[in-house]
Amino acid sequence: MRIIHTDDIIKNISEMCIEANLYLSQDIKDSIRRGKEQEKSMLGCRIFEQLEENMDIASAEQIPICQDTGMAVVFLNIGQDVHIDGIALEDAVNEGIRQGYTEGYLRKSVVKDPIFRENTKDNTPGIIHYRIVPGDQLEIIVAPKGFGSENMSRVYMLKPADGIEGVKESIWKTVKEAGPNACPPMVVGVGIGGDFEKCALMAKQALTRNIEEHSEIAYVRQLEEEMLEKINRLGIGPGGLGGTTTALGVNIITYPTHIAGLPVAVNICCHVSRHVKRIL
């Protein structure tokens, strides 16, 4: 049995909230640079240049890449041989978020109630997903999610007869309707299978996968490549101002489902695809 104290969890999550908002992961940086090289629209190329400049300024000046520093989404993969010592785990995660967003001077965007909308003033509570896995480590993924793109996401409860073509139509339609509102070039996370909430969770998880990696399942890998090509033919382009790069990547996760259903979730993320992973 390995003991991990919640003080370490608080410290790491605090640092990760700041890191995720100031720096993009290397795969996203590389995809933005590739996008600029491949973009056929002159205006689109200028947008890519501005995105690169924005990344460099954020890093050099230690300021957020985007003014919307997101709602903190935290994935915890907890080894079954780990014992958490200290305060309640959920309280520790939220304390880490509170410290990160307060000490990092990040925008606080969370309201206590969805109707009465009083700001909590520290960006808590976060959205926390727990998973028990083999081993004696704790993997933490912090993925702040802005709502310009989150609002463009969709869940579809398709019929089995809709098949793969129904899945393709759902992805394509979601991106087309999002248009410039999701701050393209975007990353598209897709969950297929499970049930109503499982497919949405998979779509969110898919956004944290390295954009340069593809599914190990042959048909899913082919679907990722095909949908990226179709999405980029929409012509929405960088900043929604037209061009050949509407999406930087399409990441898909699948799961078994019921004989009577075909759930599909499409979770869109803007080009500021923020996610940081640490293992304790």
Coordinates of C-alpha atoms in Angstrom, one line a residue:
M1 CA 0.0 0.0 0.0
R2 CA 1.4 3.4 -1.1
I3 CA 0.4 6.5 0.8
I4 CA -0.1 9.8 -1.1
H5 CA -1.0 12.8 1.0
T6 CA -3.5 15.3 -0.1
D7 CA -1.0 18.1 0.4
D8 CA 0.9 16.8 -2.6
I9 CA -2.3 16.5 -4.6
I10 CA -3.3 20.1 -3.8
K11 CA 0.2 21.4 -4.7
N12 CA 0.3 19.6 -8.0
I13 CA -3.2 20.5 -9.1
S14 CA -2.6 24.2 -8.3
E15 CA 0.6 24.1 -10.4
M16 CA -1.2 22.3 -13.2
C17 CA -4.0 24.8 -13.4
I18 CA -1.5 27.5 -14.0
E19 CA 0.7 25.5 -16.4
A20 CA -2.3 24.5 -18.5
N21 CA -3.4 28.1 -18.9
L22 CA 0.0 29.5 -19.8
Y23 CA 1.5 26.8 -22.0
L24 CA 0.1 24.6 -24.7
S25 CA 1.3 21.0 -25.0
Q26 CA 4.0 20.3 -27.6
D27 CA 1.6 18.3 -29.8
I28 CA -0.8 21.2 -30.1
K29 CA 2.1 23.7 -30.7
D30 CA 3.4 21.5 -33.5
S31 CA 0.0 21.1 -35.1
I32 CA -0.5 24.9 -35.1
R33 CA 2.8 25.3 -36.8
R34 CA 2.0 22.6 -39.3
G35 CA -1.4 24.2 -39.9
K36 CA 0.3 27.5 -40.9
E37 CA 2.6 25.7 -43.4
Q38 CA -0.3 23.8 -44.9
E39 CA -3.0 26.5 -44.9
K40 CA -3.8 27.7 -48.4
S41 CA -5.7 30.9 -47.4
M42 CA -3.4 34.0 -46.9
L43 CA -5.8 35.3 -44.3
G44 CA -5.8 31.9 -42.6
C45 CA -2.0 32.0 -42.5
R46 CA -2.0 35.4 -40.8
I47 CA -4.4 34.0 -38.2
F48 CA -2.0 31.1 -37.6
E49 CA 0.8 33.6 -37.2
Q50 CA -1.2 35.5 -34.6
L51 CA -1.9 32.3 -32.7
E52 CA 1.8 31.5 -32.7
E53 CA 2.6 35.0 -31.5
N54 CA -0.1 34.7 -28.8
M55 CA 1.5 31.4 -27.5
D56 CA 4.9 33.0 -27.4
I57 CA 3.7 36.1 -25.5
A58 CA 1.7 34.0 -23.0
S59 CA 4.9 32.0 -22.2
A60 CA 7.2 34.9 -22.1
E61 CA 4.9 37.2 -20.1
Q62 CA 3.4 34.5 -17.9
I63 CA -0.1 35.4 -18.8
P64 CA -3.0 33.1 -20.0
I65 CA -3.1 32.0 -23.6
C66 CA -6.9 32.8 -23.6
Q67 CA -8.9 35.2 -21.5
D68 CA -11.4 32.3 -20.9
T69 CA -9.3 30.2 -18.5
G70 CA -12.0 27.6 -18.4
M71 CA -13.9 25.5 -15.9
A72 CA -11.3 23.1 -14.4
V73 CA -11.9 19.5 -15.5
V74 CA -9.8 17.0 -13.5
F75 CA -9.4 13.3 -14.4
L76 CA -8.0 11.1 -11.5
N77 CA -6.8 7.6 -12.3
I78 CA -6.2 6.2 -8.9
G79 CA -4.1 3.0 -8.4
Q80 CA -6.0 0.5 -6.3
D81 CA -2.9 0.1 -4.1
V82 CA -2.9 3.8 -3.2
H83 CA -4.1 5.1 0.1
I84 CA -5.1 8.8 0.1
D85 CA -4.1 10.4 3.4
G86 CA -5.2 13.8 4.7
I87 CA -8.5 15.7 3.9
A88 CA -11.2 14.3 1.6
L89 CA -9.9 13.8 -1.9
E90 CA -12.6 15.9 -3.6
D91 CA -11.9 18.8 -1.1
A92 CA -8.2 18.4 -2.0
V93 CA -8.9 18.7 -5.7
N94 CA -11.0 21.8 -5.3
E95 CA -8.5 23.3 -3.0
G96 CA -5.8 22.8 -5.7
I97 CA -8.1 24.5 -8.2
R98 CA -8.8 27.4 -5.8
Q99 CA -5.1 28.0 -5.1
G100 CA -4.2 27.7 -8.8
Y101 CA -6.8 30.1 -10.1
T102 CA -6.3 32.5 -7.2
E103 CA -2.5 32.6 -7.1
G104 CA -2.2 32.4 -10.8
Y105 CA -4.5 35.4 -11.3
L106 CA -6.7 33.3 -13.7
R107 CA -10.2 34.3 -14.5
K108 CA -12.8 32.9 -12.2
S109 CA -15.8 31.8 -14.3
V110 CA -17.8 29.3 -12.1
V111 CA -21.1 30.3 -10.7
K112 CA -22.7 28.6 -7.6
D113 CA -26.1 27.9 -9.2
P114 CA -26.9 27.6 -12.9
I115 CA -30.0 29.8 -12.6
F116 CA -29.0 32.5 -10.0
R117 CA -25.4 32.6 -11.2
E118 CA -23.5 34.1 -8.3
N119 CA -19.7 33.8 -8.9
T120 CA -17.8 31.5 -6.5
K121 CA -14.8 33.8 -6.9
D122 CA -12.2 31.0 -7.0
N123 CA -13.3 28.9 -10.0
T124 CA -14.5 26.0 -7.8
P125 CA -16.0 23.5 -7.8
G126 CA -14.3 21.7 -10.7
I127 CA -15.6 18.8 -12.7
I128 CA -13.9 15.7 -11.3
H129 CA -13.9 12.2 -12.9
Y130 CA -12.5 9.3 -10.8
R131 CA -11.3 5.9 -12.1
I132 CA -9.8 3.1 -10.1
V133 CA -6.9 1.4 -12.0
P134 CA -4.3 -1.3 -11.2
G135 CA -1.0 -0.1 -9.5
D136 CA 0.3 2.2 -6.9
Q137 CA 0.3 5.5 -8.7
L138 CA -2.1 8.5 -9.0
E139 CA -2.4 9.9 -12.5
I140 CA -3.8 13.5 -12.6
I141 CA -5.0 15.2 -15.8
V142 CA -6.1 18.8 -15.6
A143 CA -7.9 20.1 -18.6
P144 CA -9.4 23.6 -18.3
K145 CA -12.4 23.9 -20.7
G146 CA -13.6 27.2 -22.1
F147 CA -17.2 27.5 -22.9
G148 CA -17.1 29.1 -26.3
S149 CA -16.3 25.6 -27.7
E150 CA -18.1 23.7 -24.9
N151 CA -21.4 25.3 -25.9
M152 CA -21.0 23.9 -29.4
S153 CA -20.8 20.3 -28.3
R154 CA -23.6 17.8 -28.8
V155 CA -24.9 14.3 -27.8
Y156 CA -26.8 12.2 -30.3
M157 CA -28.8 9.1 -29.4
L158 CA -28.7 7.4 -32.8
K159 CA -30.5 4.2 -33.8
P160 CA -28.3 1.2 -34.5
A161 CA -29.6 1.3 -38.1
D162 CA -28.0 4.8 -38.5
G163 CA -24.6 3.0 -38.4
I164 CA -21.3 4.5 -39.3
E165 CA -22.8 6.9 -41.7
G166 CA -25.0 8.3 -39.0
V167 CA -21.9 8.8 -36.8
K168 CA -20.1 10.6 -39.6
E169 CA -23.1 12.9 -40.2
S170 CA -23.4 13.7 -36.5
I171 CA -19.7 14.7 -36.3
W172 CA -19.8 16.7 -39.5
K173 CA -23.1 18.5 -38.6
T174 CA -21.8 19.5 -35.1
V175 CA -18.7 21.1 -36.5
K176 CA -20.5 22.8 -39.4
E177 CA -23.1 24.3 -37.0
A178 CA -20.4 25.4 -34.6
G179 CA -18.8 27.4 -37.4
P180 CA -16.6 30.3 -36.0
N181 CA -18.2 30.1 -32.5
A182 CA -15.8 27.3 -31.4
C183 CA -12.7 29.5 -32.2
P184 CA -11.2 27.3 -34.9
P185 CA -8.9 25.7 -35.7
M186 CA -10.5 23.2 -33.3
V187 CA -9.8 19.8 -31.9
V188 CA -12.8 17.4 -32.1
G189 CA -13.2 14.8 -29.4
V190 CA -15.8 12.0 -30.1
G191 CA -17.2 9.3 -27.9
I192 CA -19.1 6.4 -29.6
G193 CA -20.9 3.8 -27.6
G194 CA -21.7 3.3 -23.9
D195 CA -24.8 5.2 -22.9
F196 CA -25.9 8.9 -22.6
E197 CA -23.3 10.0 -20.1
K198 CA -20.5 7.5 -21.0
C199 CA -20.2 8.8 -24.6
A200 CA -20.0 12.4 -23.4
L201 CA -17.2 11.5 -20.9
M202 CA -15.3 9.6 -23.7
A203 CA -15.6 12.7 -26.0
K204 CA -14.1 14.9 -23.2
Q205 CA -11.3 12.3 -22.5
A206 CA -10.5 12.2 -26.2
L207 CA -9.6 15.8 -26.1
T208 CA -6.7 15.0 -23.7
R209 CA -5.1 12.5 -26.0
N210 CA -2.0 13.4 -28.0
I211 CA -3.3 14.9 -31.2
E212 CA -0.5 13.1 -33.1
E213 CA -1.7 9.7 -31.9
H214 CA -4.5 7.7 -33.6
S215 CA -6.7 4.9 -32.3
E216 CA -5.3 1.4 -32.3
I217 CA -8.6 0.2 -33.8
A218 CA -8.3 0.1 -37.6
Y219 CA -11.8 1.4 -38.5
V220 CA -11.7 4.1 -35.8
R221 CA -8.3 5.3 -37.0
Q222 CA -9.7 5.5 -40.5
L223 CA -12.7 7.3 -39.3
E224 CA -10.5 9.9 -37.5
E225 CA -8.6 10.6 -40.7
E226 CA -11.7 10.7 -42.9
M227 CA -13.6 13.1 -40.6
L228 CA -10.6 15.4 -40.3
E229 CA -10.4 15.6 -44.1
K230 CA -14.2 16.2 -44.4
I231 CA -14.2 18.9 -41.6
N232 CA -11.3 20.7 -43.3
R233 CA -13.3 20.8 -46.5
L234 CA -16.0 22.8 -44.8
G235 CA -14.0 26.0 -45.4
I236 CA -14.6 27.5 -42.0
G237 CA -10.9 28.0 -41.5
P238 CA -8.7 29.6 -38.8
G239 CA -10.7 32.1 -36.8
G240 CA -13.8 31.2 -38.8
L241 CA -12.5 33.6 -41.5
G242 CA -12.2 30.9 -44.3
G243 CA -9.5 28.5 -45.2
T244 CA -8.4 24.9 -45.4
T245 CA -7.7 24.2 -41.7
T246 CA -10.9 24.1 -39.7
A247 CA -9.7 21.3 -37.3
L248 CA -6.2 20.3 -36.1
G249 CA -7.3 16.8 -35.2
V250 CA -10.2 14.4 -34.6
N251 CA -9.8 12.0 -31.6
I252 CA -12.3 9.2 -31.2
I253 CA -12.9 6.7 -28.3
T254 CA -15.3 3.8 -28.5
Y255 CA -17.0 1.6 -25.9
P256 CA -19.5 -1.3 -26.0
T257 CA -23.2 -0.3 -26.0
H258 CA -26.7 -1.7 -25.8
I259 CA -28.2 -3.6 -28.7
A260 CA -30.9 -0.9 -29.1
G261 CA -28.7 2.2 -29.1
L262 CA -25.8 4.0 -30.8
P263 CA -24.8 7.0 -28.6
V264 CA -22.5 9.6 -30.1
A265 CA -21.0 12.6 -28.3
V266 CA -19.0 15.4 -30.0
N267 CA -17.0 17.6 -27.7
I268 CA -15.4 20.5 -29.5
C269 CA -12.3 22.3 -28.2
C270 CA -10.9 25.5 -29.6
H271 CA -7.2 25.7 -30.7
V272 CA -6.3 26.4 -27.0
S273 CA -6.6 22.7 -26.2
R274 CA -5.3 22.7 -22.7
H275 CA -4.3 19.6 -20.8
V276 CA -1.5 18.7 -18.4
K277 CA -0.7 15.3 -17.0
R278 CA 1.3 14.3 -13.9
I279 CA 1.9 11.0 -12.2
L280 CA 2.4 10.9 -8.4

